Coordinates of C-alpha atoms in Angstrom, one line a residue:
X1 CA -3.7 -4.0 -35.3
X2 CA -5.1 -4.8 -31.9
X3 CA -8.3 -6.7 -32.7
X4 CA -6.0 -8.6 -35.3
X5 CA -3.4 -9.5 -33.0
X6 CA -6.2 -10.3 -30.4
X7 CA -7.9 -12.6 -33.2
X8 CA -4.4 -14.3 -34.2
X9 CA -3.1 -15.4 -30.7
X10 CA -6.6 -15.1 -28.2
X11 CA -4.6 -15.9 -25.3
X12 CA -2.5 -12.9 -25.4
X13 CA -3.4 -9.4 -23.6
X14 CA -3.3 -6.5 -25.6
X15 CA -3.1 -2.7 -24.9
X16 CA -3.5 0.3 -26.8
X17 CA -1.9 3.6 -26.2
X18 CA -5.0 4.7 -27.9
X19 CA -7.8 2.6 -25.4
X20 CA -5.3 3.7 -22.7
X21 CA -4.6 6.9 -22.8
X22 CA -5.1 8.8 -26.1
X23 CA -3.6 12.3 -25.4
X24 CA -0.1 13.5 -26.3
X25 CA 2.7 13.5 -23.6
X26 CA 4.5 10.6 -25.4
X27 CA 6.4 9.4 -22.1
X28 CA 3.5 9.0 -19.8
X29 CA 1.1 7.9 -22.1
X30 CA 4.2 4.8 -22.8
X31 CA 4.5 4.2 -19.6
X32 CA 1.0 4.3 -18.7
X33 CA 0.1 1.7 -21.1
X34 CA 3.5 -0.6 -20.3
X35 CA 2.0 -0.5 -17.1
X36 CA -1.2 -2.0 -18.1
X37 CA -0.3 -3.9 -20.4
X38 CA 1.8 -5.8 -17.2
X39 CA -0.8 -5.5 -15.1
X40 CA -3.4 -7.2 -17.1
X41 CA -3.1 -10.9 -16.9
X42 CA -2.9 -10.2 -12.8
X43 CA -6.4 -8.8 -13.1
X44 CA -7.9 -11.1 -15.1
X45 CA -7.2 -14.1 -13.0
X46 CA -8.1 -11.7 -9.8
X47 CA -11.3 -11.1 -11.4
X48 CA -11.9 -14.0 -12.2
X49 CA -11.7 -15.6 -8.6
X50 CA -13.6 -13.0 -7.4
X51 CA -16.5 -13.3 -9.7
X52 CA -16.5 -16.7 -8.9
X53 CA -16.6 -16.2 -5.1
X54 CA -18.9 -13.1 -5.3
X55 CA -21.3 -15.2 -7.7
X56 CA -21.1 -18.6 -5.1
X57 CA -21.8 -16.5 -1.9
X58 CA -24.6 -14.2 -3.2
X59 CA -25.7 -14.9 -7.1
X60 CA -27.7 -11.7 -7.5
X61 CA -25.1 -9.4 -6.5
X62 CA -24.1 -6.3 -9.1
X63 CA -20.4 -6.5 -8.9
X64 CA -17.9 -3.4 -9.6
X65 CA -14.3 -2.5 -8.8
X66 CA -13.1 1.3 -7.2
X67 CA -10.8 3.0 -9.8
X68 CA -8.2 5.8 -9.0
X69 CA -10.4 8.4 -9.8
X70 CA -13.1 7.4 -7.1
X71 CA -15.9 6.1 -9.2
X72 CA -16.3 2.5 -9.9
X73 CA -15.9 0.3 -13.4
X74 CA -17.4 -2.8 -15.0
X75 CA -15.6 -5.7 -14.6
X76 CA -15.4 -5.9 -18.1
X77 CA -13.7 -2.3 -18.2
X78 CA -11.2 -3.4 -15.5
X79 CA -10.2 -6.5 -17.3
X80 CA -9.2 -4.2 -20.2
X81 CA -7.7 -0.9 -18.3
X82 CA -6.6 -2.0 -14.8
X83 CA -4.0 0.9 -14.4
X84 CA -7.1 2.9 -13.5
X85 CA -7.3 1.0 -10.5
X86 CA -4.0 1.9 -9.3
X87 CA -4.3 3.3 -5.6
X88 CA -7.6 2.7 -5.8
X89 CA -7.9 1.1 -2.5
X90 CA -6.4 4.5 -0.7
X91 CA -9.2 6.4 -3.6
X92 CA -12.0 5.5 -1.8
X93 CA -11.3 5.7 1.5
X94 CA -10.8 9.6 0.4
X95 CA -14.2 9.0 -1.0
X96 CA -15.9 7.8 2.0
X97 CA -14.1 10.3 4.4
X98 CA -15.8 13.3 2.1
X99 CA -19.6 11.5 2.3
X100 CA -19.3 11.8 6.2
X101 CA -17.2 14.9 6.0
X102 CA -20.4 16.4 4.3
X103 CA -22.4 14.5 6.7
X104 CA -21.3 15.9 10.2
X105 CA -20.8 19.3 8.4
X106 CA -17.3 19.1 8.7
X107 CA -15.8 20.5 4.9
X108 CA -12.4 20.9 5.3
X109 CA -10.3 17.6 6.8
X110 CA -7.3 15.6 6.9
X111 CA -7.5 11.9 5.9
X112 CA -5.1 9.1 7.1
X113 CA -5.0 5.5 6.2
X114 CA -2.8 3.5 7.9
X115 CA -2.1 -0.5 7.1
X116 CA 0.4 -2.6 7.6
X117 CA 2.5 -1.2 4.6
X118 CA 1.7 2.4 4.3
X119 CA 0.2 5.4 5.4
X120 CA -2.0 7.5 3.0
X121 CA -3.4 10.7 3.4
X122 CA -5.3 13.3 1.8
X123 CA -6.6 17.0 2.1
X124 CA -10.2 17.8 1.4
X125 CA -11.8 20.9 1.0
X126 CA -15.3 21.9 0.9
X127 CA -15.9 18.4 1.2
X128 CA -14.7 17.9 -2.3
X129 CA -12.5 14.9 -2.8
X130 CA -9.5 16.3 -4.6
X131 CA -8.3 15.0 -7.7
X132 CA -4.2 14.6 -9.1
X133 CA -3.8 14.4 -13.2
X134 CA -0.5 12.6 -13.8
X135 CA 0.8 11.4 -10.7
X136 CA 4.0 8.5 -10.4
X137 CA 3.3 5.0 -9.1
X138 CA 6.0 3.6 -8.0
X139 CA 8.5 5.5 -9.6
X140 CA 6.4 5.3 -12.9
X141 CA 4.6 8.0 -14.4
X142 CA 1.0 7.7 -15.0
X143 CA -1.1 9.9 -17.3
X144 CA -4.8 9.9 -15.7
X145 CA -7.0 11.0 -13.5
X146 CA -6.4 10.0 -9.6
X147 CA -7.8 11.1 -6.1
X148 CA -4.5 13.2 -4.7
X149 CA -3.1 11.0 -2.2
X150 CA 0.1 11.1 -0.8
X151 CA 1.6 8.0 0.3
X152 CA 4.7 6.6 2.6
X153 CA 6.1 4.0 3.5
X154 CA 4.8 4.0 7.2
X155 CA 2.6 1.1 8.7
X156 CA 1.9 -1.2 10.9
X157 CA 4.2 -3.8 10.1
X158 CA 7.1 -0.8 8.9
X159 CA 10.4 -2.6 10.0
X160 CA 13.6 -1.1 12.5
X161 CA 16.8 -1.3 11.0
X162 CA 19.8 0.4 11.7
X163 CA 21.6 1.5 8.5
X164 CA 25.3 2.0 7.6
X165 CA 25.9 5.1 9.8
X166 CA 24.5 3.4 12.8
X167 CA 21.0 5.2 13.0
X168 CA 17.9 3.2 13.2
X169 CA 15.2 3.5 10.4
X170 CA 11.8 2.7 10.4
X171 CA 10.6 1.0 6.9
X172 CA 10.2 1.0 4.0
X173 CA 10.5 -2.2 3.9
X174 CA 7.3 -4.0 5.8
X175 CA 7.0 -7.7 7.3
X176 CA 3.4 -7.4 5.8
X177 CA 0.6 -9.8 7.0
X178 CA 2.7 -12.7 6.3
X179 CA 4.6 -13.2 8.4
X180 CA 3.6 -10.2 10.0
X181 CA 5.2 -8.7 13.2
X182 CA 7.3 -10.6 15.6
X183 CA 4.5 -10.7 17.9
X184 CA 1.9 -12.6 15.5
X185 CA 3.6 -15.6 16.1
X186 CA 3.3 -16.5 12.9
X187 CA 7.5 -16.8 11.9
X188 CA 8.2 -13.2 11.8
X189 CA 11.6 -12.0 13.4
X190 CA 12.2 -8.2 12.7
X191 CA 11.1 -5.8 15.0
X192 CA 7.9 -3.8 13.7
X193 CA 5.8 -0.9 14.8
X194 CA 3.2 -3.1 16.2
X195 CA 6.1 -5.1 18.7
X196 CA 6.9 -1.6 19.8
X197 CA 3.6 -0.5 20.6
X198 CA 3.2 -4.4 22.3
X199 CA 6.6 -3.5 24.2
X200 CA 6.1 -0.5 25.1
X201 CA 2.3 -1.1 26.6
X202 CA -0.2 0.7 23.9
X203 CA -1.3 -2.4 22.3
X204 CA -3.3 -4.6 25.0
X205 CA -1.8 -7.6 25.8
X206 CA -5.2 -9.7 25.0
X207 CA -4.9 -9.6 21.3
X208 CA -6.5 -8.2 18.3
X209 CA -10.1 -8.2 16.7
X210 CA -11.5 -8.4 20.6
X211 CA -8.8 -11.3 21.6
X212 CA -9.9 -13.7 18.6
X213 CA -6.2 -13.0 17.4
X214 CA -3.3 -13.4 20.5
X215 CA -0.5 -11.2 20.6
X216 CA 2.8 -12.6 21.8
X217 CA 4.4 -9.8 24.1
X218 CA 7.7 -12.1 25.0
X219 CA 8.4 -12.4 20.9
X220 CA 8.0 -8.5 20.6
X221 CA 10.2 -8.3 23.2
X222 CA 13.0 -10.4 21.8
X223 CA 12.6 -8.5 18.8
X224 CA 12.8 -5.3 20.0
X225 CA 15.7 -6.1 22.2
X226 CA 17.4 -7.2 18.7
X227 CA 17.3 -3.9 17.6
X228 CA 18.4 -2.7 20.8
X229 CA 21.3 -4.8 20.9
X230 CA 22.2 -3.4 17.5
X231 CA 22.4 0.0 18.8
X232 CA 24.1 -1.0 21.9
X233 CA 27.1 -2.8 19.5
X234 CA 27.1 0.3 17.3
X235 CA 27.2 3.0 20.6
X236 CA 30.0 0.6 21.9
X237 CA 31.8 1.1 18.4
X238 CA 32.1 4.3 18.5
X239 CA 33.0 5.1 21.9
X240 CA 36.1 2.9 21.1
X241 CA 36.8 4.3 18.0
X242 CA 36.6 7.9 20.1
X243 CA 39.2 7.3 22.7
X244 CA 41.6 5.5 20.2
X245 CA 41.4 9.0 17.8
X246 CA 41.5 10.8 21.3
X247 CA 44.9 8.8 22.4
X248 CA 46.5 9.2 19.3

């Protein structure tokens, strides 16, 4: 069915449950292959780029993508099954963190990746990366083999808000790399971890990447005195909501 499918319309992706995933769990293996099938033409015109790039800038080069499991795939195989490269960016940082964890004879450790978006972290032991079967991404599960990280929504560019009840929050939502924090200058306007730690004097003043990127302190300010203007309005709220319930 595939191959003919493939043959009758060549400019159409098409995923087997059975290339996919073939074990029984109905659900995941569904999902799992929904999820690839989606994610297919993405990777194919990523790959494709890359290639190109990789090819341009060093012509002997042996090129292969990380996959969720911590080894690495063809590009061939990745054009064809790019759910298993879901998380794979977080995979081998896990990776890494055990080859060094074996080096300095230090077995047993914590990992943390922070970005601008998230924070990942995993647990090794014995200097064995540790590997999940069946984990959700985004919401979604997934039927294969992944290194066991746990993720949340916690970064660098994690955005304050101050929700219905009045308290502030801190992400999920991100300002990402574009346009990034308030301080990059670069059109951002919400307040973000980074302005904070600009504001409050643990981020140096003479930029980024050893000054070649400038941090504004005066645009974290602004935005961190948004927020604090918020809380001010919503403090002020409920003082006079207090003495109206105390005077009647």
């Amino acid at each position: 069915m595939c191959a003919a499918l493939a043959e009758a319309i060549p400019t159409i992706y098409v995923s087997s449950s059975s290339a996919v995933q073939s074990e029984f769990r109905e659900v995941e293996r569904f999902s799992t292959t929904v999820l690839n099938a989606y994610l297919q033409p993405v990777m194919a015109e990523y790959i494709r780029e890359l290639e190109a790039a990789v090819t341009d800038a060093a012509p002997t080069a042996s090129l292969g993508l990380n996959q969720s499991s911590g080894g690495l795939m063809s590009l061939a195989r990745s054009r064809d099954l790019p759910i298993r490269t879901a998380l794979s960016g977080p995979a081998a940082g896990v990776v890494g963190a055990a080859h060094i964890a074996r080096q300095v004879s230090r077995p047993n450790v914590i990992t943390l990746d922070m970005g601008g978006t998230s924070a990942d972290v995993a647990l090794i032991r014995e200097a064995s990366v540790p590997i999940a079967f069946g984990p959700d991404v985004a919401g979604f599960p997934i039927r294969m083999p992944m290194v066991d990280v746990e993720t949340v929504g916690a970064g660098g560019g994690s955005i304050a808000w101050i929700d219905r009840d009045g308290l502030m929050k801190v992400g999920p939502q991100s300002a990402g790399a574009s346009p990034g924090p308030a301080c990059y200058g670069q059109g951002g306007r919400d307040a973000t971890v980074t302005d904070a730690n600009l504001f409050l004097g643990r981020l140096s003043q003479g930029g980024l990447l050893g000054g070649a990127m400038a941090l504004d302190l005066d645009r974290a300010r602004e935005a961190v005195e948004g927020i604090a203007q918020a809380l001010r309005d919503v403090c002020r709220a409920t003082g006079t909501g207090s003495d109206r319930y105390r005077s009647s």
